[in-house]
PDB file of C-alpha atoms in Angstrom:
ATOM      1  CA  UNK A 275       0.000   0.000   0.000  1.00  0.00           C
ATOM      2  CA  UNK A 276       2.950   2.531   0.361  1.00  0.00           C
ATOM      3  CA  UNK A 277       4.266   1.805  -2.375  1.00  0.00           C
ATOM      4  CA  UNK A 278       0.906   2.614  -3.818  1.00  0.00           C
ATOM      5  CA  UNK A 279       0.440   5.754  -2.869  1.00  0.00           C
ATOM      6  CA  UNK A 280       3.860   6.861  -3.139  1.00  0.00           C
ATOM      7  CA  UNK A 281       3.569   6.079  -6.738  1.00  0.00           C
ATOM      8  CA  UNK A 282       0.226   7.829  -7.590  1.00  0.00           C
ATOM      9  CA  UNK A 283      -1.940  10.810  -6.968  1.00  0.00           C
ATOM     10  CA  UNK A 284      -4.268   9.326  -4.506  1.00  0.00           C
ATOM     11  CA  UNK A 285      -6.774  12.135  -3.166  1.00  0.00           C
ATOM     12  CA  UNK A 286      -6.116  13.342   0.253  1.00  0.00           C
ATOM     13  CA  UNK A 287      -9.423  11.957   1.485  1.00  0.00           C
ATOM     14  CA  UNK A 288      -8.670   8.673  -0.007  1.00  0.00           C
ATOM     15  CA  UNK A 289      -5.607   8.828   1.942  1.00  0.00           C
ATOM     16  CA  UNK A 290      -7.232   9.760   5.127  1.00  0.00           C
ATOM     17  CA  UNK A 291      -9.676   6.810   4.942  1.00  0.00           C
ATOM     18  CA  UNK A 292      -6.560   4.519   3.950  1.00  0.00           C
ATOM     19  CA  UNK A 293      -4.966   5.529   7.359  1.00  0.00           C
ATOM     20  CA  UNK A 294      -8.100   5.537   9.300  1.00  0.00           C
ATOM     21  CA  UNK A 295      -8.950   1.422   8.367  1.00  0.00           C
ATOM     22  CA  UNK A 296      -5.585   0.527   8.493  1.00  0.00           C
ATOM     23  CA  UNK A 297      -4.718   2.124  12.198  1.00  0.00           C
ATOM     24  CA  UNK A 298      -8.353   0.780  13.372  1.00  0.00           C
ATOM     25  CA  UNK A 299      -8.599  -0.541  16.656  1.00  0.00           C
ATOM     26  CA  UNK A 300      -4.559  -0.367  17.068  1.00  0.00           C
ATOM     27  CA  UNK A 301      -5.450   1.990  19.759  1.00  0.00           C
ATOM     28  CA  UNK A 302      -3.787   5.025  17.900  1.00  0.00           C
ATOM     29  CA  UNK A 303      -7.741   6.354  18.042  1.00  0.00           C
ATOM     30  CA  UNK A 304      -7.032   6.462  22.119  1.00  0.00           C
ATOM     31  CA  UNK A 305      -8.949   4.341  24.391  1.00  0.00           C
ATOM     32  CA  UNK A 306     -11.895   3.047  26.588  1.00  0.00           C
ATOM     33  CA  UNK A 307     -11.622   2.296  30.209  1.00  0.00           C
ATOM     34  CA  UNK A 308     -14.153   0.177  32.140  1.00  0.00           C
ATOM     35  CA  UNK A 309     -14.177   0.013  35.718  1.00  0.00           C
ATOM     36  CA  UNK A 310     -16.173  -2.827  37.648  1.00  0.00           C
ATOM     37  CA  UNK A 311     -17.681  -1.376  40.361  1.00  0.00           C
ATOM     38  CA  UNK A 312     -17.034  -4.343  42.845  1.00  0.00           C
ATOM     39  CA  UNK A 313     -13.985  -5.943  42.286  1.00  0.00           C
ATOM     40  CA  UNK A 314     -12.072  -2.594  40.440  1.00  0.00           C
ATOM     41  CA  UNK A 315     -11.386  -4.829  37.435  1.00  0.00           C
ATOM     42  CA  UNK A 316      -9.912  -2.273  34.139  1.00  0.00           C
ATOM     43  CA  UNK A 317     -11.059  -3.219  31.058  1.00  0.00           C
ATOM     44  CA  UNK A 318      -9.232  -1.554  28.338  1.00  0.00           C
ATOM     45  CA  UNK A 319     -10.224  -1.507  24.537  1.00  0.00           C
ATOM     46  CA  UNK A 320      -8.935  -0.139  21.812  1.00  0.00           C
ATOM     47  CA  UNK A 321     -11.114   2.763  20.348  1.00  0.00           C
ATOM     48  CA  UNK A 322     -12.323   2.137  16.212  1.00  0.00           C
ATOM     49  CA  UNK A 323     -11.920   4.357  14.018  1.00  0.00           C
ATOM     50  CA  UNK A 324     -15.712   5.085  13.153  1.00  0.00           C
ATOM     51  CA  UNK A 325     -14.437   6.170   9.271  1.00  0.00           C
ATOM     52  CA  UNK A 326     -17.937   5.527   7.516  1.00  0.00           C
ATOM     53  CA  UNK A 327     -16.040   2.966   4.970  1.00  0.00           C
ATOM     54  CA  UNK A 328     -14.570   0.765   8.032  1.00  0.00           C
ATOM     55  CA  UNK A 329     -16.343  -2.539   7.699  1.00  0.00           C
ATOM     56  CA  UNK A 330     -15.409  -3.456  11.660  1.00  0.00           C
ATOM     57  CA  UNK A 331     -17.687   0.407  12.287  1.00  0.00           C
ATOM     58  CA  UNK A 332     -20.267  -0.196  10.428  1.00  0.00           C
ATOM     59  CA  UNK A 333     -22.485  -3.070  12.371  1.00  0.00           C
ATOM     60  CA  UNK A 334     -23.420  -1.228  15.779  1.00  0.00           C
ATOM     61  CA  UNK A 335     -24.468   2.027  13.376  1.00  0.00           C
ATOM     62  CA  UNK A 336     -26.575   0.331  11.461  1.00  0.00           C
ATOM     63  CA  UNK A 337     -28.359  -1.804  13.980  1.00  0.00           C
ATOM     64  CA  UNK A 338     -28.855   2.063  15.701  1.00  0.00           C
ATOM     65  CA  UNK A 339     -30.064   3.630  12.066  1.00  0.00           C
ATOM     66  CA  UNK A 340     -32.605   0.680  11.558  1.00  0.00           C
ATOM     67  CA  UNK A 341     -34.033   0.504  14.906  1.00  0.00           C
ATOM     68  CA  UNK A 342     -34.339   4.574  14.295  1.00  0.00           C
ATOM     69  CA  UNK A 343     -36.240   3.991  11.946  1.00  0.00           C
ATOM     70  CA  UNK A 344     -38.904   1.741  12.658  1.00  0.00           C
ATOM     71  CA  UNK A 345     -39.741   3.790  15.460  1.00  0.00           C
ATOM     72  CA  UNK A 346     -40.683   6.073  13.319  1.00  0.00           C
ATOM     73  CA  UNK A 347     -43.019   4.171  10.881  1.00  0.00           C
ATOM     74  CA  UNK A 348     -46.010   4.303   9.942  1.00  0.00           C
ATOM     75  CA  UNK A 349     -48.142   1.770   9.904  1.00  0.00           C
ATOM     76  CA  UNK A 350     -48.971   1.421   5.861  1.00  0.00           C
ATOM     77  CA  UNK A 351     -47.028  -0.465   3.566  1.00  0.00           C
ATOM     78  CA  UNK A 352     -43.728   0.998   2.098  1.00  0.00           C
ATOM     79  CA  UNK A 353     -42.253   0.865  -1.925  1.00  0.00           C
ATOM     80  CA  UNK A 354     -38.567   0.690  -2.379  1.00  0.00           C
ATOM     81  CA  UNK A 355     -37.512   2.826  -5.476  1.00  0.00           C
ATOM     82  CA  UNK A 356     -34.697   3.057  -6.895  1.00  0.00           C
ATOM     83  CA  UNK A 357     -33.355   6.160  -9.774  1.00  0.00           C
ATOM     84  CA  UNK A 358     -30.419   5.190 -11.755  1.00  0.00           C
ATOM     85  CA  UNK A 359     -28.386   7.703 -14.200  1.00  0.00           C
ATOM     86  CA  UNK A 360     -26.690   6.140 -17.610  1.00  0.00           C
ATOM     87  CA  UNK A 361     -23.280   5.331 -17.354  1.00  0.00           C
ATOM     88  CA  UNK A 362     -22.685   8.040 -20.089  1.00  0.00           C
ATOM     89  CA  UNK A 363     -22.441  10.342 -16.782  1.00  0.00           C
ATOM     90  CA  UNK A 364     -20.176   8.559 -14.815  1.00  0.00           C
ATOM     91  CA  UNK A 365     -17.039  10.593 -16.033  1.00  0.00           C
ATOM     92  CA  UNK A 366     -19.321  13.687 -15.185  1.00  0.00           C
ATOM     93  CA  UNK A 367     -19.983  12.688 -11.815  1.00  0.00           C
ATOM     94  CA  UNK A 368     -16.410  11.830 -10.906  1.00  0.00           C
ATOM     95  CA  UNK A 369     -15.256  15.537 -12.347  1.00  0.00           C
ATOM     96  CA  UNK A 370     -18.600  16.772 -10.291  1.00  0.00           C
ATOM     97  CA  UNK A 371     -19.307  14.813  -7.609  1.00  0.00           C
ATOM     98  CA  UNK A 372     -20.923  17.147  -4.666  1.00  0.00           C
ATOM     99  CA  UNK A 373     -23.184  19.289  -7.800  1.00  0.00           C
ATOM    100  CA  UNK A 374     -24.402  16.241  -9.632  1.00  0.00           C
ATOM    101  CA  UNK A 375     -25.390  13.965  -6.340  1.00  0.00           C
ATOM    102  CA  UNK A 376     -27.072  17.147  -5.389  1.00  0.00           C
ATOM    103  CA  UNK A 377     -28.578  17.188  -8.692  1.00  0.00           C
ATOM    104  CA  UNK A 378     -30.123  13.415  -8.810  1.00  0.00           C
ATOM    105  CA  UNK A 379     -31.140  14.392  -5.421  1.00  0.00           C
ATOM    106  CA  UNK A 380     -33.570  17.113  -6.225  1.00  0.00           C
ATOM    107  CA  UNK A 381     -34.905  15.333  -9.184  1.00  0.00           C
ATOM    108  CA  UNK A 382     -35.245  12.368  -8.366  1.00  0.00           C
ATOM    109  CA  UNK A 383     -37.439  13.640  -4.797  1.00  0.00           C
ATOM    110  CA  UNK A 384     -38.844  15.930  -6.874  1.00  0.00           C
ATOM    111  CA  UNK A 385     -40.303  13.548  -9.412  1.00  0.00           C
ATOM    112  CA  UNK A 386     -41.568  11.544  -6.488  1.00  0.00           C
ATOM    113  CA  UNK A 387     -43.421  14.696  -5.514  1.00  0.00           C
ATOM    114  CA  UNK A 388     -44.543  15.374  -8.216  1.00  0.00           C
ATOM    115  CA  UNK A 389     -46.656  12.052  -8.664  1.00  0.00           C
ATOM    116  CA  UNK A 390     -47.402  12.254  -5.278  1.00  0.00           C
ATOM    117  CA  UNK A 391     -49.482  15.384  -5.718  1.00  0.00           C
ATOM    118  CA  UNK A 392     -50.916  14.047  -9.170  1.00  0.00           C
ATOM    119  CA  UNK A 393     -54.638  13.088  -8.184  1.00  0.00           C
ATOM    120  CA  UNK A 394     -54.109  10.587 -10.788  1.00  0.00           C
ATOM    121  CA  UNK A 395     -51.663   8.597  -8.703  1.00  0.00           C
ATOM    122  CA  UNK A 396     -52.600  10.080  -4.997  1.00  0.00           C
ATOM    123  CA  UNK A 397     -52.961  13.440  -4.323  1.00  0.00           C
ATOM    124  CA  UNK A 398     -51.290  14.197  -1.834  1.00  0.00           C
ATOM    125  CA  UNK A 399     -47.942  15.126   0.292  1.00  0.00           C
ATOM    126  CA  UNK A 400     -45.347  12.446   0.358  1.00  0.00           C
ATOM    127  CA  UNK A 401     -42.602  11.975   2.702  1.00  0.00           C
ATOM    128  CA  UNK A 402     -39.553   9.261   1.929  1.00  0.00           C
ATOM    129  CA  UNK A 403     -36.028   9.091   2.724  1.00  0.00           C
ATOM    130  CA  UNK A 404     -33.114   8.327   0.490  1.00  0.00           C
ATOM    131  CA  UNK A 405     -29.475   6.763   0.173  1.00  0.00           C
ATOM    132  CA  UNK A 406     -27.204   7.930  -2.342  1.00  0.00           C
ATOM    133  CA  UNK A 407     -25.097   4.670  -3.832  1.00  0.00           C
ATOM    134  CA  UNK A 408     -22.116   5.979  -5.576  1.00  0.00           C
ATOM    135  CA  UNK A 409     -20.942   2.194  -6.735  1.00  0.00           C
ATOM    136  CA  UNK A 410     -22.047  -1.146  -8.536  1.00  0.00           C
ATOM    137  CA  UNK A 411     -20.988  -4.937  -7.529  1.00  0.00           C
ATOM    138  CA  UNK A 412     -17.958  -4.830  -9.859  1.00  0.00           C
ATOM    139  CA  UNK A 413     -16.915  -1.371  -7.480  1.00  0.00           C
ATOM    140  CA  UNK A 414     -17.208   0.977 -11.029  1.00  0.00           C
ATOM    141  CA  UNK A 415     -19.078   4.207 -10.445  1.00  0.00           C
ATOM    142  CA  UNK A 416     -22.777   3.581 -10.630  1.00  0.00           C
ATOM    143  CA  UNK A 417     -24.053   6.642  -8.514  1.00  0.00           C
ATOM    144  CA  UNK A 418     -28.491   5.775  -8.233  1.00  0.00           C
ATOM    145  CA  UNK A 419     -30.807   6.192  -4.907  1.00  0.00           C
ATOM    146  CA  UNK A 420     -32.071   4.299  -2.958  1.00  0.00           C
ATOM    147  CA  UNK A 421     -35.747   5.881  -1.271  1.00  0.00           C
ATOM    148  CA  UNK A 422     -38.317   4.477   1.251  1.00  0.00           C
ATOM    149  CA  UNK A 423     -41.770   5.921   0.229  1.00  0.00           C
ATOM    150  CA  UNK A 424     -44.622   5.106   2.166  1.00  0.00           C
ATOM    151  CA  UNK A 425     -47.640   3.866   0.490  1.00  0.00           C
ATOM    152  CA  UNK A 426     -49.823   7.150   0.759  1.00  0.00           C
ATOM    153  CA  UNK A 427     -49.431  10.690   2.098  1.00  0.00           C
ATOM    154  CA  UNK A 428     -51.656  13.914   3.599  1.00  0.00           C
ATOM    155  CA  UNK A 429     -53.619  15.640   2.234  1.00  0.00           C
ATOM    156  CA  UNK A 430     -54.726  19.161   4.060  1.00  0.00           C
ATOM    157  CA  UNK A 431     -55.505  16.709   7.570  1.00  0.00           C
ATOM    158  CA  UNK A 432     -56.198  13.762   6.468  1.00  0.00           C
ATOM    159  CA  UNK A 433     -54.376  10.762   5.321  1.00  0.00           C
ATOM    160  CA  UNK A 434     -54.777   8.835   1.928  1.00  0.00           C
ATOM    161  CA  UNK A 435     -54.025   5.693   0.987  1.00  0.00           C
ATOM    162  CA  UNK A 436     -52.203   4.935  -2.537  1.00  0.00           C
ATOM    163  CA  UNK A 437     -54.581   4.203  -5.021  1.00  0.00           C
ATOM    164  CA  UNK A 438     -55.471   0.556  -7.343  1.00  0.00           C
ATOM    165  CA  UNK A 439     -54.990  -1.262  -4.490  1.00  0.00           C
ATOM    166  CA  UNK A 440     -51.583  -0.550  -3.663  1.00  0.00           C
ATOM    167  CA  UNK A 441     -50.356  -2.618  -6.519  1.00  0.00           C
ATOM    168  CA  UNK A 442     -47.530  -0.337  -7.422  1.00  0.00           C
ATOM    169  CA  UNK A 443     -46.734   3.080  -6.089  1.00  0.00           C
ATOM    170  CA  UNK A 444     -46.352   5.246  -9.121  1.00  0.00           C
ATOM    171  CA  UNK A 445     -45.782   4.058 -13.098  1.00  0.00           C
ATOM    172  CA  UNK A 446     -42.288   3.304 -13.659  1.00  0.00           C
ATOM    173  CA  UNK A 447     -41.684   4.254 -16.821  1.00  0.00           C
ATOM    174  CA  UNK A 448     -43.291   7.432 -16.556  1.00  0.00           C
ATOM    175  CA  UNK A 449     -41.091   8.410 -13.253  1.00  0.00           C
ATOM    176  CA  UNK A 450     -38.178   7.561 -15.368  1.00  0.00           C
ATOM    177  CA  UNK A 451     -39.079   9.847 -18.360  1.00  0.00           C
ATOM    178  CA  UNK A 452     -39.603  13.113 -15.871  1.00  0.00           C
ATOM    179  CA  UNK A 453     -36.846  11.993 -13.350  1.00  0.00           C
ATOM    180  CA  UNK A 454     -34.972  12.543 -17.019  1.00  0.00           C
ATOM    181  CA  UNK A 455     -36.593  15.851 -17.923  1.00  0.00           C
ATOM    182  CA  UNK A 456     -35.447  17.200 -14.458  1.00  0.00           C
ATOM    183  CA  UNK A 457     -32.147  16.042 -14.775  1.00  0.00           C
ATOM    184  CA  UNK A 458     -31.298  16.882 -17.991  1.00  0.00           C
ATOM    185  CA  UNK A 459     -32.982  20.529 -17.252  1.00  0.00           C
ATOM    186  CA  UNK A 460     -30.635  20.960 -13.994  1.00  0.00           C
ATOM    187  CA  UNK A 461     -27.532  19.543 -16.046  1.00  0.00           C
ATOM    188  CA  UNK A 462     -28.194  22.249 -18.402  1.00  0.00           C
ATOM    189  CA  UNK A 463     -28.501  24.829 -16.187  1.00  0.00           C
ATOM    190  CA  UNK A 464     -24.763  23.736 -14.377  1.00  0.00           C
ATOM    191  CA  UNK A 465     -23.108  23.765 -17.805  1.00  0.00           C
ATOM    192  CA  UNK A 466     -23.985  26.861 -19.210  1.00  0.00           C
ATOM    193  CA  UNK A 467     -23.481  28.635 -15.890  1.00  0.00           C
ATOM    194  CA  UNK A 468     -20.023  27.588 -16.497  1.00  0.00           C
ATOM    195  CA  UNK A 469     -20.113  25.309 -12.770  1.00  0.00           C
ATOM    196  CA  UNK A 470     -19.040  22.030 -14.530  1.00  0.00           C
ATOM    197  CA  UNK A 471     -16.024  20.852 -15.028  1.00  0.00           C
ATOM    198  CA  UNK A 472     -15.670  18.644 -18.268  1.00  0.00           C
ATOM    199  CA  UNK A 473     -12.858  15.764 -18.173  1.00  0.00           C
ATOM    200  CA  UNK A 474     -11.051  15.728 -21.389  1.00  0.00           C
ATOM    201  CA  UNK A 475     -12.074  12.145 -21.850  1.00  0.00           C
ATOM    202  CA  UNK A 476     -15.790  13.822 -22.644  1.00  0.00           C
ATOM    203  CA  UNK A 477     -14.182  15.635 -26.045  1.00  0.00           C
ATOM    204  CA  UNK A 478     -16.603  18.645 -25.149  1.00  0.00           C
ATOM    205  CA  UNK A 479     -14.870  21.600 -26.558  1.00  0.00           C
ATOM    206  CA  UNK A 480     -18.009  23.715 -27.559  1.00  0.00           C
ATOM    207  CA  UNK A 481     -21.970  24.023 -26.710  1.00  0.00           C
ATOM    208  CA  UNK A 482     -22.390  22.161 -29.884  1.00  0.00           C
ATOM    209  CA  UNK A 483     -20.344  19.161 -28.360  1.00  0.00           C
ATOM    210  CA  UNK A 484     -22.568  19.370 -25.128  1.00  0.00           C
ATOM    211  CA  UNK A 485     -25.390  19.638 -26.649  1.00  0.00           C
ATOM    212  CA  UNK A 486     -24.798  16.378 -28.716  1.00  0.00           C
ATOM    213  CA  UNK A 487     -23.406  14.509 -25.850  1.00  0.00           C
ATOM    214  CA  UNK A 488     -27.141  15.396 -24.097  1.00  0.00           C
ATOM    215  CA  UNK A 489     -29.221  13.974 -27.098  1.00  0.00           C
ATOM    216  CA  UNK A 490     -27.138  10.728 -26.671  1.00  0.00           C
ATOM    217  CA  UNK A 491     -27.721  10.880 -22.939  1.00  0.00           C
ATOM    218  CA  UNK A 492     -31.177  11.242 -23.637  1.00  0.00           C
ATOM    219  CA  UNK A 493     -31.740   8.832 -25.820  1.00  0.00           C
ATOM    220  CA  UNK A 494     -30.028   6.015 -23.282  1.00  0.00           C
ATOM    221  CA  UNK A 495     -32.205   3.995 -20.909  1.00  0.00           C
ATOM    222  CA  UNK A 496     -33.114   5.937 -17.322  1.00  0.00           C
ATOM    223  CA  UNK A 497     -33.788   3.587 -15.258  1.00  0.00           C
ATOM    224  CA  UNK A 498     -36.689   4.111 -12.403  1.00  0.00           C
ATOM    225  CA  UNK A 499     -37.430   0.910 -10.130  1.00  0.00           C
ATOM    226  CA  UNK A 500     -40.069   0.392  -7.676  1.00  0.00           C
ATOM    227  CA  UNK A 501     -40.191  -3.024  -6.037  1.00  0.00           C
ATOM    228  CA  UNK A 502     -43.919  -4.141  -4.645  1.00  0.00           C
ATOM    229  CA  UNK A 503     -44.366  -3.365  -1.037  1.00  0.00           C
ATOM    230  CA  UNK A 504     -42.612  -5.841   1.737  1.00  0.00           C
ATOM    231  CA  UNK A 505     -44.741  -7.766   4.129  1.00  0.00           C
ATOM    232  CA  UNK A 506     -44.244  -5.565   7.060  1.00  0.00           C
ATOM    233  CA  UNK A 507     -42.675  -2.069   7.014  1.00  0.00           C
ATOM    234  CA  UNK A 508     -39.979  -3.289   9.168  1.00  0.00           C
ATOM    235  CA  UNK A 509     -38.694  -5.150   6.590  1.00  0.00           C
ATOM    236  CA  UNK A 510     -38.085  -2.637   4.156  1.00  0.00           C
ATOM    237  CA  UNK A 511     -36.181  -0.407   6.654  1.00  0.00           C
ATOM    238  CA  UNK A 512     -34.176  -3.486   7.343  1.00  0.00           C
ATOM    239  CA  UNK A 513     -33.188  -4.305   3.905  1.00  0.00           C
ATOM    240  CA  UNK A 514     -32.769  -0.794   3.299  1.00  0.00           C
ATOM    241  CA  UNK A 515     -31.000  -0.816   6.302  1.00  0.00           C
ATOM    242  CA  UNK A 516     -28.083  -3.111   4.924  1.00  0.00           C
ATOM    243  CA  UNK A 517     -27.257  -0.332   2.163  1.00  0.00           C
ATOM    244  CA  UNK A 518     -26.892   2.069   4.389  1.00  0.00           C
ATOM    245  CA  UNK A 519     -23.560   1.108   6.391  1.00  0.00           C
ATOM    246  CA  UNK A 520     -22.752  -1.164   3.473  1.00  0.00           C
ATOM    247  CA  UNK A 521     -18.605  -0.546   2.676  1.00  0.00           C
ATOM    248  CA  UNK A 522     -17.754  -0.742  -0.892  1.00  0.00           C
ATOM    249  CA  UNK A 523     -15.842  -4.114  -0.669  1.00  0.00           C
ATOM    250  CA  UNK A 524     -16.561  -6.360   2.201  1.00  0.00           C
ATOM    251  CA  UNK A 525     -13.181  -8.741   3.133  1.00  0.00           C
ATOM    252  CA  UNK A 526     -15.439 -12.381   2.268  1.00  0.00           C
ATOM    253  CA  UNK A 527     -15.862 -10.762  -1.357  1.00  0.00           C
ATOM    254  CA  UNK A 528     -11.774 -10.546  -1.857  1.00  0.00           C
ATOM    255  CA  UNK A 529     -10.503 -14.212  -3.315  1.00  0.00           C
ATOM    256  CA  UNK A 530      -6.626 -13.279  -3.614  1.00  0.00           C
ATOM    257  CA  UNK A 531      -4.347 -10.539  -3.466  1.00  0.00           C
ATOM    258  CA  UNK A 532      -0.979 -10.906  -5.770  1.00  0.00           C
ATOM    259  CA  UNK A 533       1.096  -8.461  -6.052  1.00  0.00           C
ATOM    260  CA  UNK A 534      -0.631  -5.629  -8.330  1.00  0.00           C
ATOM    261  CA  UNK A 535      -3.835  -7.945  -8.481  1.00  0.00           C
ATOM    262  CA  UNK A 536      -6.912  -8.382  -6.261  1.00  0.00           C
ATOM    263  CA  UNK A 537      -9.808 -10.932  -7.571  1.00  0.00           C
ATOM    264  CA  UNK A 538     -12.868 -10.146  -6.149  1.00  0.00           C
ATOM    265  CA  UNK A 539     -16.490 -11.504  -6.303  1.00  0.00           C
ATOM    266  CA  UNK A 540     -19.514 -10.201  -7.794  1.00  0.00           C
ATOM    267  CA  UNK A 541     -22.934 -10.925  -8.452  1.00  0.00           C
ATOM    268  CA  UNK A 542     -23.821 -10.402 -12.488  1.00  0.00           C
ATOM    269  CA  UNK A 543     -27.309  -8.935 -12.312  1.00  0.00           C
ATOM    270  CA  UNK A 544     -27.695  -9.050 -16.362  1.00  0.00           C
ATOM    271  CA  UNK A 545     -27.104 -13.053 -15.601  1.00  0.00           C
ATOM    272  CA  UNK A 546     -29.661 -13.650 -12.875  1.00  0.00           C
ATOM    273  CA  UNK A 547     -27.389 -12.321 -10.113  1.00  0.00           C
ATOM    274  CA  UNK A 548     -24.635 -15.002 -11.191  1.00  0.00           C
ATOM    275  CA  UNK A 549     -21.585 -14.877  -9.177  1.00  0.00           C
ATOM    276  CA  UNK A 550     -18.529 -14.261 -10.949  1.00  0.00           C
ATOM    277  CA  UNK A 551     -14.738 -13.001 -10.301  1.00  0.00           C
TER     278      UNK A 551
END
């Protein structure tokens, strides 16, 4: 790993969370004294890190985060949806991270509330959380959100349930096509107030170029999933719950480490969620 970074312009934060995992629980984070208050026994542990991509500090916060949540639930089914950009943007995003998360932020929640206030759909105020994702199984950049929506919403003081039946929460391919529109619209708006900044990779030299590069992006599939709702709402929080302190690459997926290699494990969603190296 030294030689690693010695030989390569690692960002400072990626060297700060390098540091943090690797001094973990070596007690250079201080420590924790327990005192029994009968016999005077010491306990001393080692303090963790708490670095948000340690694996060994990420159990006791999510156990906290999911049993956070279901005290606060309601007690009406909940949809898991899930927004996804094209991979045409993932150069973008790397260039842009903090504007363009911010971006599929607001337009993805606002394209929720949007059908949530359609009469068509409900009619009504929504509320819903949501985790951004920044990676895929194979650890390439694959930013998309994850959101808990519950299955209705108020309207003036009264609550109302989804409508046909609960079935589904809100069409699919229609929250794809305006989650699109707002994107695109917001993406516009960064470029030609000059806030982006365009890898050379991109071969955007003029508004022509961007322009072109947005009818391709536009023309690629966006990619709005909403899942049926889970048996109890305490089940959705808790599979929610294990993307939410969910490192990039757990230890059981790595299969070998030589030299300049690491095989890891994956699961192939195009192939049935296949497991591959």
């Amino acid at each position: 790993m030294e030689d690693y970074l010695a030989n390569h312009n690692v960002p400072t934060h990626y060297r700060k969370t390098i540091s943090d995992i690797q001094k973990c629980g070596t007690g250079y984070f201080g420590y924790t004294y327990r005192v029994c208050n009968n016999c005077s026994l010491v306990e001393t542990t080692n303090n963790a890190c708490g670095n948000r991509h340690c694996s060994s500090c990420q159990g006791g916060k999510q156990y906290k985060w999911v049993e956070t949540q279901i005290d606060n639930l309601l007690p009406v089914p909940y949809y898991h949806v899930v927004f996804t950009i094209p991979a045409l943007l993932n150069d973008l995003c790397r260039y842009n991270e903090s504007l363009l998360y911010d971006l599929l932020f607001d337009s993805s929640a606002e394209t929720l509330k949007q059908f949530g206030r359609d009469s068509k759909w409900l009619g009504a105020e929504i509320g819903f959380y949501g985790i951004l994702h920044t990676w895929g199984q194979t650890n390439w950049i694959h930013p998309h959100i994850h959101y808990v929506v519950p299955g209705g919403g108020w309207d003036g003081d009264k609550w109302k349930d989804i409508k046909y039946g609960g079935k589904f929460l809100f069409p699919v391919r229609a929250l794809s096509i305006v989650f699109r529109g707002k994107f695109i619209e917001g993406l516009k708006k960064l470029y030609y107030k000059s806030k982006l900044t365009i890898p050379k990779s991109m071969n955007i030299a003029t508004n022509k170029d961007f322009e072109s590069f947005i009818d391709v992006v536009v023309a690629r599939n966006w990619i709005a999933y909403s899942k049926a709702p889970f048996k109890t709402p305490e089940a959705v929080v808790k599979y929610i719950g294990y993307y939410t302190h969910r490192v990039a690459l757990s230890n059981n997926r790595i299969k070998s480490i030589d030299n300049n290699q690491v095989i890891i494990s994956y699961k192939d969603y195009k192939d049935n969620k296949r497991k591959r190296s």
